[in-house]
Amino acid sequence: MEKQALLYEGKAKKVYATQDPELLIVSYKDDATAFNGLKKGTIRGKGAINNQMSNLLMARLEKQGIPTHFVRELNPRETLVKRVSIVPLEVIVRNLAAGSFSKRYGVEEGTPFGKPALEFSYKNDELGDPLLNDDHAAALKLATREELAVIRAYALQINELLRAVWASCGVVLVDFKVEFGRLAGGTVVLADEISPDTCRLWDARTGEKLDKDRFRRDLGGVEEAYCQVMERLRGSL
Ligand code: UDP
């Protein structure tokens, strides 16, 4: 499969057309941004790690009944995926308080929840990805009620499956963001990526942060953390 026209270039990935109108090639970059693009940098080796980690996790989820856009890894940085139209929602699942949740509601990071908490944001950089509920998403016609129910159910299942994978590597899945897309026929599938850019991953023993918060918060050891979680994941599969 060959790359054709560049269709889209985002903060962390490029997307190319292929000879097959139903398939695209995603190419992962080492570029990193945070705070809606205000902070910019490079995390050496991130593109390859995010590509390979996302593929391992999506293949695992697919086996366990979650439909995904993943088709095949082409090389360390590039993957063949099914073409989808992205549902413009950031679907966030939280197991412990952290990040914007802690800030917004004044709760200490690491505070556990009885049950996972799911939230939606409207994927819109100009508006700063505002938080919204199901009624808002339906009013804005971002997704139908049926799609929202499917997305919610998949996101909670994904949380349980990923929590188990990470627990077996001695890592706590604190929270994560996923995106969904519609195939040409309308079927909703998991799309985008699952990586230390999109998950909060804490060492189960020490609580050390092993994700993009090291970049966001200038904690140092960013590359090392990405490498370490990747090695732990490979070791557990
Ligand atoms: N997240 C993401 N992209 C975004 C916003 C959040 O991948 O644009 C992920 C983030 O890495 C974390 C989870 O979603 O794992 C929850 O993020 P939060 O809402 O706490 O926002 P943040 O504190 O990262 O701004």
mmCIF file of C-alpha atoms and ligand atoms in Angstrom:
data_model
loop_
_atom_site.group_PDB
_atom_site.id
_atom_site.type_symbol
_atom_site.label_atom_id
_atom_site.label_comp_id
_atom_site.label_asym_id
_atom_site.label_seq_id
_atom_site.Cartn_x
_atom_site.Cartn_y
_atom_site.Cartn_z
ATOM 1 C CA MET A 1 0.000 0.000 0.000
ATOM 2 C CA GLU A 2 1.466 3.357 -1.106
ATOM 3 C CA LYS A 3 0.944 6.819 0.323
ATOM 4 C CA GLN A 4 -0.862 9.183 -2.044
ATOM 5 C CA ALA A 5 -2.145 12.725 -1.367
ATOM 6 C CA LEU A 6 -1.657 14.197 2.110
ATOM 7 C CA LEU A 7 -5.246 14.642 3.309
ATOM 8 C CA TYR A 8 -4.657 16.094 6.730
ATOM 9 C CA GLU A 9 -1.832 17.142 8.998
ATOM 10 C CA GLY A 10 -2.588 17.454 12.688
ATOM 11 C CA LYS A 11 -0.493 18.097 15.755
ATOM 12 C CA ALA A 12 0.866 14.559 16.073
ATOM 13 C CA LYS A 13 -0.083 12.730 12.859
ATOM 14 C CA LYS A 14 -0.346 13.002 9.101
ATOM 15 C CA VAL A 15 -3.027 11.180 7.154
ATOM 16 C CA TYR A 16 -2.566 10.087 3.538
ATOM 17 C CA ALA A 17 -4.916 8.706 0.901
ATOM 18 C CA THR A 18 -4.144 5.311 -0.677
ATOM 19 C CA GLN A 19 -5.221 3.638 -3.918
ATOM 20 C CA ASP A 20 -8.161 2.196 -1.984
ATOM 21 C CA PRO A 21 -10.793 4.860 -1.170
ATOM 22 C CA GLU A 22 -11.767 2.954 1.984
ATOM 23 C CA LEU A 23 -8.219 2.903 3.414
ATOM 24 C CA LEU A 24 -5.857 5.598 4.712
ATOM 25 C CA ILE A 25 -2.277 5.656 5.964
ATOM 26 C CA VAL A 26 -1.570 7.363 9.294
ATOM 27 C CA SER A 27 1.989 8.569 9.876
ATOM 28 C CA TYR A 28 2.932 9.433 13.475
ATOM 29 C CA LYS A 29 5.206 12.418 14.198
ATOM 30 C CA ASP A 30 7.539 13.131 17.124
ATOM 31 C CA ASP A 31 5.945 16.592 17.528
ATOM 32 C CA ALA A 32 4.166 17.231 20.794
ATOM 33 C CA THR A 33 1.783 20.011 21.763
ATOM 34 C CA ALA A 34 -0.125 20.768 24.926
ATOM 35 C CA PHE A 35 -2.574 23.364 26.233
ATOM 36 C CA ASN A 36 -4.382 23.639 22.896
ATOM 37 C CA GLY A 37 -1.152 24.203 20.956
ATOM 38 C CA LEU A 38 0.357 26.831 23.303
ATOM 39 C CA LYS A 39 3.240 24.538 24.313
ATOM 40 C CA LYS A 40 5.203 22.914 21.505
ATOM 41 C CA GLY A 41 8.094 20.484 21.473
ATOM 42 C CA THR A 42 9.521 17.236 20.199
ATOM 43 C CA ILE A 43 9.606 13.914 21.977
ATOM 44 C CA ARG A 44 12.256 11.821 20.251
ATOM 45 C CA GLY A 45 10.943 8.388 19.264
ATOM 46 C CA LYS A 46 7.353 9.227 20.242
ATOM 47 C CA GLY A 47 5.893 8.706 16.769
ATOM 48 C CA ALA A 48 7.115 5.121 16.548
ATOM 49 C CA ILE A 49 6.126 4.325 20.138
ATOM 50 C CA ASN A 50 2.626 5.774 19.808
ATOM 51 C CA ASN A 51 2.085 4.005 16.502
ATOM 52 C CA GLN A 52 3.160 0.614 17.804
ATOM 53 C CA MET A 53 1.476 0.931 21.190
ATOM 54 C CA SER A 54 -1.799 2.052 19.651
ATOM 55 C CA ASN A 55 -1.691 -0.859 17.208
ATOM 56 C CA LEU A 56 -0.960 -3.450 19.916
ATOM 57 C CA LEU A 57 -3.811 -2.120 22.053
ATOM 58 C CA MET A 58 -6.297 -1.787 19.186
ATOM 59 C CA ALA A 59 -5.532 -5.324 17.971
ATOM 60 C CA ARG A 60 -6.140 -6.544 21.519
ATOM 61 C CA LEU A 61 -9.428 -4.611 21.803
ATOM 62 C CA GLU A 62 -10.579 -5.842 18.386
ATOM 63 C CA LYS A 63 -10.001 -9.456 19.545
ATOM 64 C CA GLN A 64 -12.131 -8.710 22.561
ATOM 65 C CA GLY A 65 -15.070 -7.441 20.520
ATOM 66 C CA ILE A 66 -14.468 -3.682 20.095
ATOM 67 C CA PRO A 67 -14.522 -2.715 16.388
ATOM 68 C CA THR A 68 -11.594 -0.444 15.491
ATOM 69 C CA HIS A 69 -10.155 1.327 12.445
ATOM 70 C CA PHE A 70 -6.878 -0.659 12.685
ATOM 71 C CA VAL A 71 -5.950 -2.740 9.631
ATOM 72 C CA ARG A 72 -2.194 -3.364 9.578
ATOM 73 C CA GLU A 73 1.101 -1.822 10.714
ATOM 74 C CA LEU A 74 3.167 -0.849 7.667
ATOM 75 C CA ASN A 75 6.396 0.223 9.381
ATOM 76 C CA PRO A 76 7.424 1.547 12.798
ATOM 77 C CA ARG A 77 5.703 4.917 12.244
ATOM 78 C CA GLU A 78 2.927 4.154 9.771
ATOM 79 C CA THR A 79 -0.295 2.210 9.847
ATOM 80 C CA LEU A 80 -3.026 1.320 7.417
ATOM 81 C CA VAL A 81 -6.458 2.187 8.825
ATOM 82 C CA LYS A 82 -10.051 2.153 7.627
ATOM 83 C CA ARG A 83 -11.330 5.527 6.440
ATOM 84 C CA VAL A 84 -13.836 6.964 8.884
ATOM 85 C CA SER A 85 -15.493 10.283 9.442
ATOM 86 C CA ILE A 86 -14.576 11.254 12.974
ATOM 87 C CA VAL A 87 -17.397 11.893 15.451
ATOM 88 C CA PRO A 88 -16.316 15.302 16.811
ATOM 89 C CA LEU A 89 -16.303 14.209 20.433
ATOM 90 C CA GLU A 90 -13.404 13.597 22.790
ATOM 91 C CA VAL A 91 -14.591 10.690 24.885
ATOM 92 C CA ILE A 92 -12.798 10.705 28.229
ATOM 93 C CA VAL A 93 -12.979 7.947 30.818
ATOM 94 C CA ARG A 94 -11.559 8.553 34.290
ATOM 95 C CA ASN A 95 -10.728 6.072 37.032
ATOM 96 C CA LEU A 96 -8.959 8.516 39.358
ATOM 97 C CA ALA A 97 -9.162 12.309 39.549
ATOM 98 C CA ALA A 98 -6.435 14.101 37.555
ATOM 99 C CA GLY A 99 -5.808 16.937 35.132
ATOM 100 C CA SER A 100 -8.760 19.094 34.160
ATOM 101 C CA PHE A 101 -11.137 17.151 36.431
ATOM 102 C CA SER A 102 -9.051 17.903 39.514
ATOM 103 C CA LYS A 103 -8.717 21.539 38.500
ATOM 104 C CA ARG A 104 -12.369 22.095 37.593
ATOM 105 C CA TYR A 105 -13.845 20.426 40.671
ATOM 106 C CA GLY A 106 -11.069 21.117 43.200
ATOM 107 C CA VAL A 107 -10.241 17.466 43.940
ATOM 108 C CA GLU A 108 -6.758 16.194 44.649
ATOM 109 C CA GLU A 109 -5.107 14.211 41.845
ATOM 110 C CA GLY A 110 -5.263 10.492 42.554
ATOM 111 C CA THR A 111 -8.617 10.620 44.375
ATOM 112 C CA PRO A 112 -10.351 7.347 43.435
ATOM 113 C CA PHE A 113 -13.921 7.124 42.122
ATOM 114 C CA GLY A 114 -16.399 4.393 43.039
ATOM 115 C CA LYS A 115 -17.117 3.828 39.365
ATOM 116 C CA PRO A 116 -15.421 5.157 36.234
ATOM 117 C CA ALA A 117 -16.619 8.610 35.176
ATOM 118 C CA LEU A 118 -17.195 9.263 31.474
ATOM 119 C CA GLU A 119 -17.319 12.712 29.933
ATOM 120 C CA PHE A 120 -17.589 14.198 26.471
ATOM 121 C CA SER A 121 -15.870 17.268 25.086
ATOM 122 C CA TYR A 122 -16.741 18.926 21.805
ATOM 123 C CA LYS A 123 -13.685 18.424 19.559
ATOM 124 C CA ASN A 124 -13.224 22.022 18.482
ATOM 125 C CA ASP A 125 -9.866 23.749 18.941
ATOM 126 C CA GLU A 126 -11.285 27.268 18.372
ATOM 127 C CA LEU A 127 -13.671 26.781 21.287
ATOM 128 C CA GLY A 128 -11.038 25.017 23.414
ATOM 129 C CA ASP A 129 -12.783 21.601 23.373
ATOM 130 C CA PRO A 130 -15.656 22.548 25.750
ATOM 131 C CA LEU A 131 -17.162 19.938 28.054
ATOM 132 C CA LEU A 132 -20.661 18.861 27.004
ATOM 133 C CA ASN A 133 -23.356 16.369 27.954
ATOM 134 C CA ASP A 134 -25.450 13.974 25.827
ATOM 135 C CA ASP A 135 -28.246 16.540 25.338
ATOM 136 C CA HIS A 136 -25.753 19.143 24.112
ATOM 137 C CA ALA A 137 -24.095 16.627 21.757
ATOM 138 C CA ALA A 138 -27.513 15.638 20.357
ATOM 139 C CA ALA A 139 -28.654 19.295 20.072
ATOM 140 C CA LEU A 140 -25.479 20.117 18.134
ATOM 141 C CA LYS A 141 -26.091 17.003 15.987
ATOM 142 C CA LEU A 142 -22.575 15.743 16.704
ATOM 143 C CA ALA A 143 -23.987 12.222 17.042
ATOM 144 C CA THR A 144 -27.403 10.575 17.296
ATOM 145 C CA ARG A 145 -28.739 9.313 20.637
ATOM 146 C CA GLU A 146 -28.145 5.759 19.412
ATOM 147 C CA GLU A 147 -24.533 6.540 18.497
ATOM 148 C CA LEU A 148 -23.973 8.214 21.872
ATOM 149 C CA ALA A 149 -25.243 5.087 23.636
ATOM 150 C CA VAL A 150 -22.944 2.849 21.555
ATOM 151 C CA ILE A 151 -19.963 5.167 22.136
ATOM 152 C CA ARG A 152 -20.592 5.249 25.891
ATOM 153 C CA ALA A 153 -20.838 1.448 26.101
ATOM 154 C CA TYR A 154 -17.679 0.915 24.008
ATOM 155 C CA ALA A 155 -15.729 3.503 26.017
ATOM 156 C CA LEU A 156 -16.554 1.807 29.331
ATOM 157 C CA GLN A 157 -15.680 -1.639 27.918
ATOM 158 C CA ILE A 158 -12.419 -0.240 26.528
ATOM 159 C CA ASN A 159 -11.661 1.104 30.003
ATOM 160 C CA GLU A 160 -12.116 -2.304 31.625
ATOM 161 C CA LEU A 161 -10.003 -4.062 28.979
ATOM 162 C CA LEU A 162 -7.204 -1.481 29.020
ATOM 163 C CA ARG A 163 -7.178 -1.292 32.804
ATOM 164 C CA ALA A 164 -6.499 -5.033 32.918
ATOM 165 C CA VAL A 165 -3.748 -4.806 30.274
ATOM 166 C CA TRP A 166 -2.001 -1.976 32.127
ATOM 167 C CA ALA A 167 -2.472 -3.597 35.544
ATOM 168 C CA SER A 168 -0.570 -6.625 34.237
ATOM 169 C CA CYS A 169 2.349 -4.252 33.473
ATOM 170 C CA GLY A 170 2.304 -2.654 36.927
ATOM 171 C CA VAL A 171 0.710 0.502 35.546
ATOM 172 C CA VAL A 172 -2.464 2.278 36.686
ATOM 173 C CA LEU A 173 -4.705 3.609 33.928
ATOM 174 C CA VAL A 174 -5.773 6.914 35.512
ATOM 175 C CA ASP A 175 -7.755 8.298 32.573
ATOM 176 C CA PHE A 176 -7.736 8.392 28.780
ATOM 177 C CA LYS A 177 -9.313 9.995 25.739
ATOM 178 C CA VAL A 178 -10.594 8.088 22.724
ATOM 179 C CA GLU A 179 -12.266 9.123 19.495
ATOM 180 C CA PHE A 180 -14.739 7.212 17.375
ATOM 181 C CA GLY A 181 -15.492 7.335 13.662
ATOM 182 C CA ARG A 182 -18.166 6.169 11.250
ATOM 183 C CA LEU A 183 -17.317 3.775 8.417
ATOM 184 C CA ALA A 184 -18.926 4.470 5.020
ATOM 185 C CA GLY A 185 -21.957 2.368 6.057
ATOM 186 C CA GLY A 186 -22.343 4.258 9.344
ATOM 187 C CA THR A 187 -20.893 1.631 11.706
ATOM 188 C CA VAL A 188 -19.207 3.285 14.685
ATOM 189 C CA VAL A 189 -15.620 2.107 15.321
ATOM 190 C CA LEU A 190 -12.784 3.136 17.629
ATOM 191 C CA ALA A 191 -10.374 5.434 15.726
ATOM 192 C CA ASP A 192 -7.475 7.847 16.415
ATOM 193 C CA GLU A 193 -4.857 6.489 18.862
ATOM 194 C CA ILE A 194 -4.287 5.047 22.313
ATOM 195 C CA SER A 195 -0.863 6.071 23.620
ATOM 196 C CA PRO A 196 0.923 7.942 26.422
ATOM 197 C CA ASP A 197 -0.222 11.113 24.580
ATOM 198 C CA THR A 198 -3.850 10.204 25.234
ATOM 199 C CA CYS A 199 -3.721 8.190 28.489
ATOM 200 C CA ARG A 200 -2.543 8.988 31.997
ATOM 201 C CA LEU A 201 -0.368 6.078 33.108
ATOM 202 C CA TRP A 202 1.072 5.944 36.609
ATOM 203 C CA ASP A 203 3.524 3.390 37.977
ATOM 204 C CA ALA A 204 1.419 1.210 40.298
ATOM 205 C CA ARG A 205 4.115 1.057 42.990
ATOM 206 C CA THR A 206 5.640 4.536 42.994
ATOM 207 C CA GLY A 207 2.908 6.647 41.374
ATOM 208 C CA GLU A 208 5.500 7.993 38.920
ATOM 209 C CA LYS A 209 3.913 9.572 35.848
ATOM 210 C CA LEU A 210 4.731 7.663 32.654
ATOM 211 C CA ASP A 211 2.795 9.736 30.116
ATOM 212 C CA LYS A 212 2.483 13.119 28.408
ATOM 213 C CA ASP A 213 2.106 14.921 31.747
ATOM 214 C CA ARG A 214 5.934 14.686 31.929
ATOM 215 C CA PHE A 215 5.983 16.975 28.867
ATOM 216 C CA ARG A 216 3.012 19.150 29.874
ATOM 217 C CA ARG A 217 4.437 19.789 33.349
ATOM 218 C CA ASP A 218 8.171 19.901 32.452
ATOM 219 C CA LEU A 219 8.975 16.932 34.673
ATOM 220 C CA GLY A 220 11.882 15.709 32.494
ATOM 221 C CA GLY A 221 12.505 12.115 31.448
ATOM 222 C CA VAL A 222 9.792 12.306 28.795
ATOM 223 C CA GLU A 223 11.430 10.012 26.200
ATOM 224 C CA GLU A 224 12.433 7.564 28.927
ATOM 225 C CA ALA A 225 8.863 7.349 30.233
ATOM 226 C CA TYR A 226 7.429 6.640 26.750
ATOM 227 C CA CYS A 227 10.096 3.943 26.199
ATOM 228 C CA GLN A 228 9.485 2.431 29.596
ATOM 229 C CA VAL A 229 5.710 1.999 29.193
ATOM 230 C CA MET A 230 6.216 0.579 25.705
ATOM 231 C CA GLU A 231 8.729 -1.974 27.009
ATOM 232 C CA ARG A 232 6.447 -2.916 29.871
ATOM 233 C CA LEU A 233 3.531 -3.405 27.469
ATOM 234 C CA ARG A 234 5.582 -5.556 25.087
ATOM 235 C CA GLY A 235 6.809 -7.609 28.029
ATOM 236 C CA SER A 236 3.253 -8.334 29.165
ATOM 237 C CA LEU A 237 1.722 -9.410 25.821
HETATM 238 N N1 UDP B 1 -6.589 14.087 26.520
HETATM 239 C C1 UDP B 1 -6.180 13.977 25.214
HETATM 240 N N2 UDP B 1 -6.381 15.015 24.355
HETATM 241 C C2 UDP B 1 -6.984 16.178 24.741
HETATM 242 C C3 UDP B 1 -7.403 16.291 26.082
HETATM 243 C C4 UDP B 1 -7.195 15.237 26.946
HETATM 244 O O1 UDP B 1 -5.671 12.939 24.807
HETATM 245 O O2 UDP B 1 -7.141 17.075 23.915
HETATM 246 C C5 UDP B 1 -6.385 12.961 27.457
HETATM 247 C C6 UDP B 1 -5.329 13.282 28.493
HETATM 248 O O3 UDP B 1 -4.057 12.811 28.097
HETATM 249 C C7 UDP B 1 -5.816 12.521 29.710
HETATM 250 C C8 UDP B 1 -7.332 12.482 29.547
HETATM 251 O O4 UDP B 1 -7.578 12.751 28.167
HETATM 252 O O5 UDP B 1 -5.336 11.192 29.688
HETATM 253 C C9 UDP B 1 -8.061 13.496 30.397
HETATM 254 O O6 UDP B 1 -7.513 14.770 30.157
HETATM 255 P P1 UDP B 1 -8.007 16.065 30.960
HETATM 256 O O7 UDP B 1 -9.417 16.355 30.612
HETATM 257 O O8 UDP B 1 -7.691 15.880 32.401
HETATM 258 O O9 UDP B 1 -7.215 17.251 30.302
HETATM 259 P P2 UDP B 1 -5.753 17.812 30.512
HETATM 260 O O10 UDP B 1 -5.508 17.900 31.961
HETATM 261 O O11 UDP B 1 -4.873 16.817 29.797
HETATM 262 O O12 UDP B 1 -5.834 19.132 29.800
#
